Amino acid sequence: MSTTRRDFLKTATTAALGGAVVQGTGTGAVFAGQRAAGSDAIRIGLIGCGGRGTGAVDDAISSSPGVTLVAMGDMFQDRLTSSRAQLTEKFGARIDVGDRAFTGVDAYKRVIASDVNYIILATPPGFRPIHLTAAIDAGKNVFTEKPVAVDGPGIRAVLAAYETAKAKGLGIAAGTQRRHQTGYLEAMKRIQDGAVGRIVSARCYWNQGGLWKRDRQPDWTDAEWQIRNWLYFTWLSGDHIVEQHVHNIDVVNWAMDGHPVSANGMGGRQVRTGPEYGHIFDHFAIDYEYAGGTPLASQCRQIQGCANNVTESLVGERGTVRLDNSGKYSITGPKAWTFADKDNRPYVQEHTDFIAAIRAGKPYNELKTVAESTLTAIMGRMSAYTGKVVTWDQALNSKEELMPRNLTLGPLPTPPVAVPGQTQLT
């Protein structure tokens, strides 16, 4: 039985009030009215109006009919204004924000409280656990960018939000777009069908040059400068092993159908050493180990003038797999295969799939898998920062909270650079 748009939105409101009626029992239970017809409107609330947030709205609107942006929130007015202008120029009436445009530390609360049913979370990752929890508690379907936390306490909060969303029948899609990319899907199907047998080792890389930075302006406080340059501060990004390399780690976890049990890593800050680059490392090399002893050699680097490589490779008992985001996928061995088709547009496809699932009344929840891949990256960073072997349980149960308490846009000293052998594991 289809449900009208009015019923769909009414249900979202009811869920927000904690009074929704549940159909069925157990993990398959869904809220009454969660099932929506194909014509039902998707009303996006964007939290985080930088480049990725603006791009995510573009991808979502491009993915499906009946999608509009109705609310926006960002820490800074100039970012919101720029994003809104860019999207309005491209999509016209499908940008229907009106006066539902909010700025400041608590802007996310006002976006969530708006008449939206599809939240996009695209702020720096350090805020993700807070925003995910608030959105799920309010009964919203969520598309969240990766990673979903920067430390162990954040991961624990995210896993709690996953359980709450599952109980409420809410959908959560994650920005691990390789899981919606044609070449990866075709390769992974063959791996899981046993094309190379048991996987005995793996490698993954995200080695590239440097990224953008914004020069500090005279009227910026410490906190504003750090948030506008969030890549370079671990409390905001998790460091680039978490913020960027999580994509490659997620692919290997996908192939292994699980996560590593330990990490033994090293890294440093050898080239990008100025204060304008905060306190993160510029290179990491991590030796992960999965249950049963399968190793994963992981590298990530952001240094100009070096060999670039953004790939994943797997060695099985009967063949090898090479996965390359540029569209090159292949398997060697008795069941050799080469991807001969054209890749899809995964950043759009992930919204196509999620919106279709919501409208079919079967919203899926990717939060646990992306949380595990995020914690895998965090575990590697903790090992490299401390020089210690770090286990999964140590990372998950860590008491290290990176987000400053009672954050304001005021004074905020840059944290010290980690020193292996001296930085403590907490």
Short mmCIF file of C-alpha atoms in Angstrom, two decimals:
data_model
loop_
_atom_site.label_atom_id
_atom_site.label_comp_id
_atom_site.label_asym_id
_atom_site.label_seq_id
_atom_site.Cartn_x
_atom_site.Cartn_y
_atom_site.Cartn_z
CA MET A 1 0.00 0.00 0.00
CA SER A 2 1.43 3.33 -0.97
CA THR A 3 1.47 6.30 1.36
CA THR A 4 0.97 9.92 0.46
CA ARG A 5 3.61 12.60 0.93
CA ARG A 6 1.52 14.12 3.69
CA ASP A 7 1.51 10.78 5.54
CA PHE A 8 5.26 10.41 5.02
CA LEU A 9 6.05 13.79 6.50
CA LYS A 10 3.53 13.29 9.28
CA THR A 11 5.31 10.10 10.21
CA ALA A 12 8.67 11.82 10.35
CA THR A 13 7.19 14.36 12.73
CA THR A 14 5.61 11.66 14.84
CA ALA A 15 8.90 9.81 15.07
CA ALA A 16 10.58 13.02 16.16
CA LEU A 17 8.13 13.22 19.03
CA GLY A 18 8.90 9.63 19.97
CA GLY A 19 5.32 8.50 19.51
CA ALA A 20 5.42 6.63 16.19
CA VAL A 21 3.54 3.39 15.79
CA VAL A 22 5.76 0.46 14.84
CA GLN A 23 4.73 -2.12 12.24
CA GLY A 24 6.18 -5.58 12.74
CA THR A 25 8.79 -6.59 15.26
CA GLY A 26 12.52 -7.03 15.55
CA THR A 27 15.08 -5.56 13.20
CA GLY A 28 12.66 -5.52 10.28
CA ALA A 29 10.20 -3.26 12.07
CA VAL A 30 9.36 0.00 10.31
CA PHE A 31 7.46 3.06 11.42
CA ALA A 32 3.94 3.34 10.13
CA GLY A 33 4.01 5.58 7.07
CA GLN A 34 7.78 5.21 6.55
CA ARG A 35 6.90 3.51 3.27
CA ALA A 36 6.48 6.29 0.74
CA ALA A 37 5.24 6.30 -2.83
CA GLY A 38 7.54 7.13 -5.75
CA SER A 39 6.07 10.63 -6.03
CA ASP A 40 6.69 11.48 -2.37
CA ALA A 41 8.81 14.55 -1.84
CA ILE A 42 12.33 14.35 -0.45
CA ARG A 43 12.98 17.54 1.54
CA ILE A 44 16.70 17.93 2.19
CA GLY A 45 18.19 19.65 5.21
CA LEU A 46 21.90 20.36 4.63
CA ILE A 47 24.22 20.64 7.62
CA GLY A 48 27.65 21.83 6.46
CA CYS A 49 27.67 24.04 3.36
CA GLY A 50 31.27 23.64 2.18
CA GLY A 51 32.34 22.00 -1.04
CA ARG A 52 31.34 18.48 -0.09
CA GLY A 53 27.96 19.53 1.32
CA THR A 54 27.18 21.61 -1.75
CA GLY A 55 28.27 18.73 -3.96
CA ALA A 56 26.16 16.24 -2.01
CA VAL A 57 23.02 18.34 -2.50
CA ASP A 58 23.85 18.62 -6.22
CA ASP A 59 24.22 14.83 -6.40
CA ALA A 60 21.01 14.17 -4.45
CA ILE A 61 18.89 16.53 -6.56
CA SER A 62 20.44 15.16 -9.75
CA SER A 63 19.76 11.59 -8.66
CA SER A 64 15.97 11.53 -8.50
CA PRO A 65 12.81 13.52 -9.21
CA GLY A 66 10.89 15.13 -6.38
CA VAL A 67 13.95 16.26 -4.40
CA THR A 68 14.30 19.81 -3.06
CA LEU A 69 16.63 21.57 -0.64
CA VAL A 70 14.53 23.27 2.05
CA ALA A 71 16.93 24.07 4.90
CA MET A 72 20.63 24.89 5.28
CA GLY A 73 22.98 25.30 8.22
CA ASP A 74 26.66 26.17 8.57
CA MET A 75 29.01 27.63 11.13
CA PHE A 76 29.72 30.62 8.87
CA GLN A 77 27.43 32.94 6.90
CA ASP A 78 29.77 33.32 3.91
CA ARG A 79 29.92 29.57 3.36
CA LEU A 80 26.14 29.25 3.47
CA THR A 81 25.62 32.22 1.15
CA SER A 82 28.09 30.89 -1.40
CA SER A 83 26.61 27.39 -1.36
CA ARG A 84 23.04 28.68 -1.65
CA ALA A 85 23.92 30.92 -4.61
CA GLN A 86 25.74 28.13 -6.42
CA LEU A 87 22.90 25.66 -6.00
CA THR A 88 20.17 28.19 -6.85
CA GLU A 89 21.94 29.12 -10.07
CA LYS A 90 21.96 25.47 -11.13
CA PHE A 91 18.65 24.17 -9.79
CA GLY A 92 16.37 27.22 -9.52
CA ALA A 93 13.07 26.40 -7.78
CA ARG A 94 14.40 23.12 -6.40
CA ILE A 95 16.31 25.27 -3.90
CA ASP A 96 13.42 26.34 -1.66
CA VAL A 97 15.23 27.40 1.51
CA GLY A 98 13.37 30.63 2.24
CA ASP A 99 14.18 31.77 5.77
CA ARG A 100 15.31 28.30 6.83
CA ALA A 101 18.98 29.27 6.62
CA PHE A 102 20.87 29.08 9.90
CA THR A 103 24.42 29.84 11.06
CA GLY A 104 26.43 29.34 14.21
CA VAL A 105 27.47 26.47 16.45
CA ASP A 106 23.85 25.34 16.94
CA ALA A 107 22.71 25.75 13.32
CA TYR A 108 22.33 21.97 13.00
CA LYS A 109 19.59 21.93 15.64
CA ARG A 110 17.48 24.40 13.66
CA VAL A 111 17.96 22.48 10.40
CA ILE A 112 16.88 19.25 12.07
CA ALA A 113 13.86 21.02 13.58
CA SER A 114 12.78 22.22 10.13
CA ASP A 115 10.27 20.37 7.96
CA VAL A 116 12.91 18.08 6.42
CA ASN A 117 12.97 14.31 5.93
CA TYR A 118 16.46 13.76 4.44
CA ILE A 119 19.38 15.18 6.39
CA ILE A 120 22.78 15.53 4.71
CA LEU A 121 25.68 15.73 7.19
CA ALA A 122 28.75 17.32 5.63
CA THR A 123 30.49 19.28 8.38
CA PRO A 124 34.05 18.40 9.46
CA PRO A 125 33.93 14.81 10.79
CA GLY A 126 34.59 15.75 14.41
CA PHE A 127 31.00 17.03 14.66
CA ARG A 128 29.52 13.90 13.10
CA PRO A 129 28.64 11.90 16.26
CA ILE A 130 26.77 14.89 17.73
CA HIS A 131 24.87 15.60 14.54
CA LEU A 132 24.09 11.93 13.80
CA THR A 133 22.71 11.41 17.27
CA ALA A 134 20.54 14.53 17.06
CA ALA A 135 19.18 13.66 13.61
CA ILE A 136 18.35 10.06 14.52
CA ASP A 137 16.76 11.09 17.80
CA ALA A 138 14.57 13.47 15.76
CA GLY A 139 13.44 10.61 13.50
CA LYS A 140 15.18 11.69 10.29
CA ASN A 141 16.68 9.64 7.48
CA VAL A 142 20.35 10.64 7.15
CA PHE A 143 22.96 10.72 4.44
CA THR A 144 26.26 11.15 6.27
CA GLU A 145 29.62 11.90 4.75
CA LYS A 146 32.58 9.79 5.86
CA PRO A 147 34.31 9.38 8.23
CA VAL A 148 31.71 9.30 10.99
CA ALA A 149 33.96 10.09 13.99
CA VAL A 150 37.54 10.95 14.91
CA ASP A 151 38.00 9.01 18.17
CA GLY A 152 36.82 6.02 20.18
CA PRO A 153 34.14 7.86 22.19
CA GLY A 154 32.75 9.24 18.94
CA ILE A 155 32.55 5.76 17.44
CA ARG A 156 30.71 4.50 20.50
CA ALA A 157 28.16 7.29 20.11
CA VAL A 158 27.75 6.48 16.42
CA LEU A 159 27.21 2.79 17.12
CA ALA A 160 24.53 3.75 19.64
CA ALA A 161 22.90 5.93 16.98
CA TYR A 162 23.03 2.96 14.59
CA GLU A 163 21.06 0.85 17.06
CA THR A 164 18.53 3.63 17.62
CA ALA A 165 18.05 4.10 13.87
CA LYS A 166 17.61 0.36 13.42
CA ALA A 167 14.96 0.23 16.12
CA LYS A 168 13.12 3.18 14.55
CA GLY A 169 13.37 1.84 11.01
CA LEU A 170 15.27 4.90 9.84
CA GLY A 171 17.70 4.89 6.94
CA ILE A 172 21.35 5.94 7.10
CA ALA A 173 23.50 6.09 3.99
CA ALA A 174 27.25 6.76 4.18
CA GLY A 175 29.52 8.58 1.77
CA THR A 176 31.59 5.47 1.08
CA GLN A 177 30.56 5.73 -2.54
CA ARG A 178 32.74 2.85 -3.77
CA ARG A 179 30.04 0.55 -2.38
CA HIS A 180 27.72 2.01 -5.05
CA GLN A 181 30.28 2.09 -7.88
CA THR A 182 29.75 -0.37 -10.72
CA GLY A 183 33.34 -1.61 -11.06
CA TYR A 184 33.74 -2.22 -7.34
CA LEU A 185 30.36 -3.97 -7.13
CA GLU A 186 31.22 -6.28 -10.04
CA ALA A 187 34.63 -7.12 -8.58
CA MET A 188 33.31 -7.63 -5.07
CA LYS A 189 30.59 -10.00 -6.31
CA ARG A 190 33.29 -12.18 -7.87
CA ILE A 191 35.47 -12.05 -4.75
CA GLN A 192 32.56 -13.06 -2.55
CA ASP A 193 31.68 -15.86 -5.01
CA GLY A 194 35.18 -17.29 -4.46
CA ALA A 195 36.94 -16.19 -7.65
CA VAL A 196 40.32 -15.99 -5.86
CA GLY A 197 39.59 -18.23 -2.89
CA ARG A 198 40.46 -17.18 0.64
CA ILE A 199 42.17 -13.80 0.84
CA VAL A 200 45.65 -14.22 2.35
CA SER A 201 46.97 -10.64 2.15
CA ALA A 202 45.94 -7.14 1.06
CA ARG A 203 47.38 -3.71 0.30
CA CYS A 204 45.72 -0.32 0.03
CA TYR A 205 47.00 3.16 -0.74
CA TRP A 206 45.98 6.81 -0.85
CA ASN A 207 49.23 8.53 -1.76
CA GLN A 208 48.92 11.97 -3.35
CA GLY A 209 50.18 15.55 -3.16
CA GLY A 210 49.05 18.25 -0.77
CA LEU A 211 45.56 19.72 -0.39
CA TRP A 212 44.12 23.21 -0.01
CA LYS A 213 44.54 25.56 2.94
CA ARG A 214 43.03 28.95 3.76
CA ASP A 215 45.31 31.75 4.94
CA ARG A 216 44.36 33.13 8.33
CA GLN A 217 42.53 36.47 8.25
CA PRO A 218 43.03 39.18 10.93
CA ASP A 219 39.48 38.87 12.29
CA TRP A 220 39.50 35.08 12.61
CA THR A 221 39.74 33.58 16.09
CA ASP A 222 41.78 30.45 16.75
CA ALA A 223 38.67 28.28 16.54
CA GLU A 224 37.41 29.87 13.31
CA TRP A 225 40.83 29.49 11.67
CA GLN A 226 40.98 25.82 12.67
CA ILE A 227 37.46 25.04 11.52
CA ARG A 228 38.05 26.76 8.16
CA ASN A 229 41.23 24.66 7.83
CA TRP A 230 39.70 21.57 9.36
CA LEU A 231 41.82 19.09 7.39
CA TYR A 232 44.87 19.90 9.50
CA PHE A 233 43.40 19.42 12.99
CA THR A 234 42.80 15.95 14.36
CA TRP A 235 39.81 16.98 16.50
CA LEU A 236 38.06 17.97 13.26
CA SER A 237 39.35 15.58 10.58
CA GLY A 238 40.89 12.66 12.47
CA ASP A 239 44.05 13.24 10.34
CA HIS A 240 44.14 12.26 6.67
CA ILE A 241 44.40 8.54 7.41
CA VAL A 242 40.88 8.84 8.83
CA GLU A 243 39.45 11.59 6.65
CA GLN A 244 40.65 10.31 3.27
CA HIS A 245 42.31 6.88 3.46
CA VAL A 246 39.16 5.46 5.08
CA HIS A 247 37.85 4.89 1.53
CA ASN A 248 40.58 2.35 0.73
CA ILE A 249 40.42 0.74 4.16
CA ASP A 250 36.66 0.38 3.73
CA VAL A 251 37.15 -1.53 0.48
CA VAL A 252 39.44 -4.07 2.14
CA ASN A 253 37.07 -4.45 5.11
CA TRP A 254 34.28 -5.00 2.57
CA ALA A 255 36.27 -7.75 0.84
CA MET A 256 37.26 -9.31 4.17
CA ASP A 257 33.69 -9.01 5.51
CA GLY A 258 35.06 -7.68 8.79
CA HIS A 259 37.61 -5.42 10.40
CA PRO A 260 41.23 -5.88 11.55
CA VAL A 261 41.95 -6.85 15.13
CA SER A 262 45.16 -4.83 15.53
CA ALA A 263 47.38 -2.17 13.98
CA ASN A 264 51.12 -1.60 14.14
CA GLY A 265 51.94 1.68 12.42
CA MET A 266 54.34 4.52 11.92
CA GLY A 267 54.18 7.94 10.40
CA GLY A 268 55.35 11.49 10.73
CA ARG A 269 55.32 15.10 9.67
CA GLN A 270 58.37 15.53 7.50
CA VAL A 271 57.51 18.04 4.75
CA ARG A 272 54.31 19.83 5.71
CA THR A 273 55.69 21.19 8.98
CA GLY A 274 54.56 24.85 9.17
CA PRO A 275 51.95 26.03 11.71
CA GLU A 276 49.53 26.70 8.86
CA TYR A 277 49.22 22.91 8.58
CA GLY A 278 48.01 22.44 12.12
CA HIS A 279 49.39 19.35 13.86
CA ILE A 280 48.58 16.35 11.64
CA PHE A 281 51.09 13.97 10.03
CA ASP A 282 51.82 14.00 6.29
CA HIS A 283 52.46 10.25 5.92
CA PHE A 284 51.41 6.96 7.51
CA ALA A 285 52.32 3.29 6.98
CA ILE A 286 50.22 0.78 8.93
CA ASP A 287 50.45 -2.99 9.20
CA TYR A 288 46.96 -4.22 10.07
CA GLU A 289 46.08 -7.79 10.98
CA TYR A 290 42.65 -9.41 10.57
CA ALA A 291 41.33 -12.34 12.59
CA GLY A 292 43.07 -15.46 11.30
CA GLY A 293 46.27 -13.56 10.57
CA THR A 294 45.56 -12.00 7.17
CA PRO A 295 47.72 -8.84 6.89
CA LEU A 296 46.82 -5.53 5.30
CA ALA A 297 49.64 -3.16 4.32
CA SER A 298 48.23 0.36 4.31
CA GLN A 299 49.88 3.59 3.17
CA CYS A 300 48.67 7.17 2.88
CA ARG A 301 50.69 10.27 2.08
CA GLN A 302 50.01 13.93 1.23
CA ILE A 303 53.38 15.13 -0.07
CA GLN A 304 54.11 16.81 -3.40
CA GLY A 305 56.56 15.28 -5.86
CA CYS A 306 56.16 11.64 -4.82
CA ALA A 307 54.67 8.59 -6.55
CA ASN A 308 50.87 8.78 -6.42
CA ASN A 309 48.70 5.71 -5.92
CA VAL A 310 45.04 5.37 -4.92
CA THR A 311 44.26 1.65 -5.23
CA GLU A 312 43.49 -1.56 -3.39
CA SER A 313 44.98 -5.00 -4.08
CA LEU A 314 44.09 -8.42 -2.72
CA VAL A 315 45.95 -11.73 -2.93
CA GLY A 316 43.86 -14.87 -2.74
CA GLU A 317 44.75 -18.57 -2.69
CA ARG A 318 43.85 -18.85 -6.39
CA GLY A 319 44.42 -15.41 -7.86
CA THR A 320 44.86 -11.69 -7.29
CA VAL A 321 42.56 -8.66 -7.43
CA ARG A 322 43.42 -5.08 -8.36
CA LEU A 323 40.89 -2.32 -7.75
CA ASP A 324 41.48 1.16 -9.11
CA ASN A 325 39.02 4.00 -8.62
CA SER A 326 39.91 5.32 -12.09
CA GLY A 327 37.88 2.50 -13.65
CA LYS A 328 40.42 -0.30 -13.84
CA TYR A 329 39.38 -3.50 -12.11
CA SER A 330 40.83 -6.95 -12.75
CA ILE A 331 41.21 -10.46 -11.37
CA THR A 332 43.98 -12.92 -12.31
CA GLY A 333 43.96 -16.70 -11.92
CA PRO A 334 41.66 -19.47 -13.16
CA LYS A 335 38.66 -17.12 -13.03
CA ALA A 336 40.41 -14.14 -14.59
CA TRP A 337 38.27 -11.08 -15.29
CA THR A 338 38.69 -7.52 -16.47
CA PHE A 339 36.03 -4.86 -16.06
CA ALA A 340 35.07 -3.84 -19.61
CA ASP A 341 32.11 -1.56 -18.90
CA LYS A 342 32.02 2.13 -18.05
CA ASP A 343 31.83 3.08 -14.37
CA ASN A 344 28.69 4.84 -13.16
CA ARG A 345 28.66 8.12 -11.22
CA PRO A 346 28.93 6.76 -7.67
CA TYR A 347 28.41 10.10 -5.91
CA VAL A 348 25.01 10.34 -7.63
CA GLN A 349 24.24 6.62 -7.49
CA GLU A 350 24.52 6.52 -3.69
CA HIS A 351 21.64 9.02 -3.46
CA THR A 352 19.66 7.25 -6.20
CA ASP A 353 19.87 4.01 -4.24
CA PHE A 354 19.08 5.59 -0.87
CA ILE A 355 16.10 7.63 -2.05
CA ALA A 356 14.67 4.62 -3.89
CA ALA A 357 15.00 2.53 -0.73
CA ILE A 358 13.25 5.17 1.38
CA ARG A 359 10.41 5.47 -1.10
CA ALA A 360 10.07 1.69 -1.24
CA GLY A 361 9.70 1.59 2.54
CA LYS A 362 12.99 -0.30 2.91
CA PRO A 363 15.52 2.30 4.12
CA TYR A 364 18.88 0.63 4.65
CA ASN A 365 21.42 1.45 7.33
CA GLU A 366 25.13 1.62 6.39
CA LEU A 367 26.25 3.25 9.62
CA LYS A 368 27.81 0.21 11.30
CA THR A 369 30.04 -0.67 8.34
CA VAL A 370 31.30 2.89 7.91
CA ALA A 371 31.79 3.16 11.69
CA GLU A 372 33.97 0.03 11.63
CA SER A 373 36.02 1.34 8.70
CA THR A 374 36.40 4.67 10.48
CA LEU A 375 37.59 2.95 13.67
CA THR A 376 40.03 0.89 11.61
CA ALA A 377 41.60 4.14 10.43
CA ILE A 378 41.52 5.62 13.95
CA MET A 379 43.27 2.49 15.27
CA GLY A 380 46.03 2.97 12.69
CA ARG A 381 46.45 6.64 13.62
CA MET A 382 46.61 5.80 17.33
CA SER A 383 49.36 3.28 16.63
CA ALA A 384 51.37 5.70 14.48
CA TYR A 385 50.99 8.56 16.98
CA THR A 386 52.08 6.47 19.98
CA GLY A 387 54.44 3.95 18.40
CA LYS A 388 52.50 1.14 20.05
CA VAL A 389 50.58 -1.85 18.73
CA VAL A 390 46.90 -0.97 19.17
CA THR A 391 44.11 -3.54 19.31
CA TRP A 392 40.53 -3.09 18.14
CA ASP A 393 39.23 -3.16 21.72
CA GLN A 394 41.75 -0.54 22.82
CA ALA A 395 40.68 1.77 20.01
CA LEU A 396 36.97 1.20 20.55
CA ASN A 397 37.18 1.67 24.31
CA SER A 398 39.66 4.56 24.21
CA LYS A 399 38.93 7.47 26.55
CA GLU A 400 40.67 9.98 24.29
CA GLU A 401 38.13 12.69 23.39
CA LEU A 402 39.53 15.01 20.73
CA MET A 403 36.59 17.45 20.43
CA PRO A 404 37.09 20.46 22.75
CA ARG A 405 34.41 20.62 25.41
CA ASN A 406 32.06 23.63 25.37
CA LEU A 407 33.38 24.71 21.98
CA THR A 408 33.08 28.41 21.17
CA LEU A 409 34.53 30.49 18.35
CA GLY A 410 37.22 31.89 20.65
CA PRO A 411 40.78 31.14 21.73
CA LEU A 412 41.88 27.57 21.01
CA PRO A 413 45.57 26.60 21.06
CA THR A 414 46.78 24.17 18.39
CA PRO A 415 47.29 20.73 19.98
CA PRO A 416 50.87 19.44 20.05
CA VAL A 417 52.19 17.22 17.24
CA ALA A 418 52.20 13.58 18.31
CA VAL A 419 55.62 12.04 18.99
CA PRO A 420 55.88 8.22 18.74
CA GLY A 421 57.32 6.78 21.91
CA GLN A 422 56.22 9.81 23.94
CA THR A 423 52.53 10.36 23.07
CA GLN A 424 50.52 8.20 25.42
CA LEU A 425 47.88 5.66 24.43
CA THR A 426 44.69 6.52 26.32
#
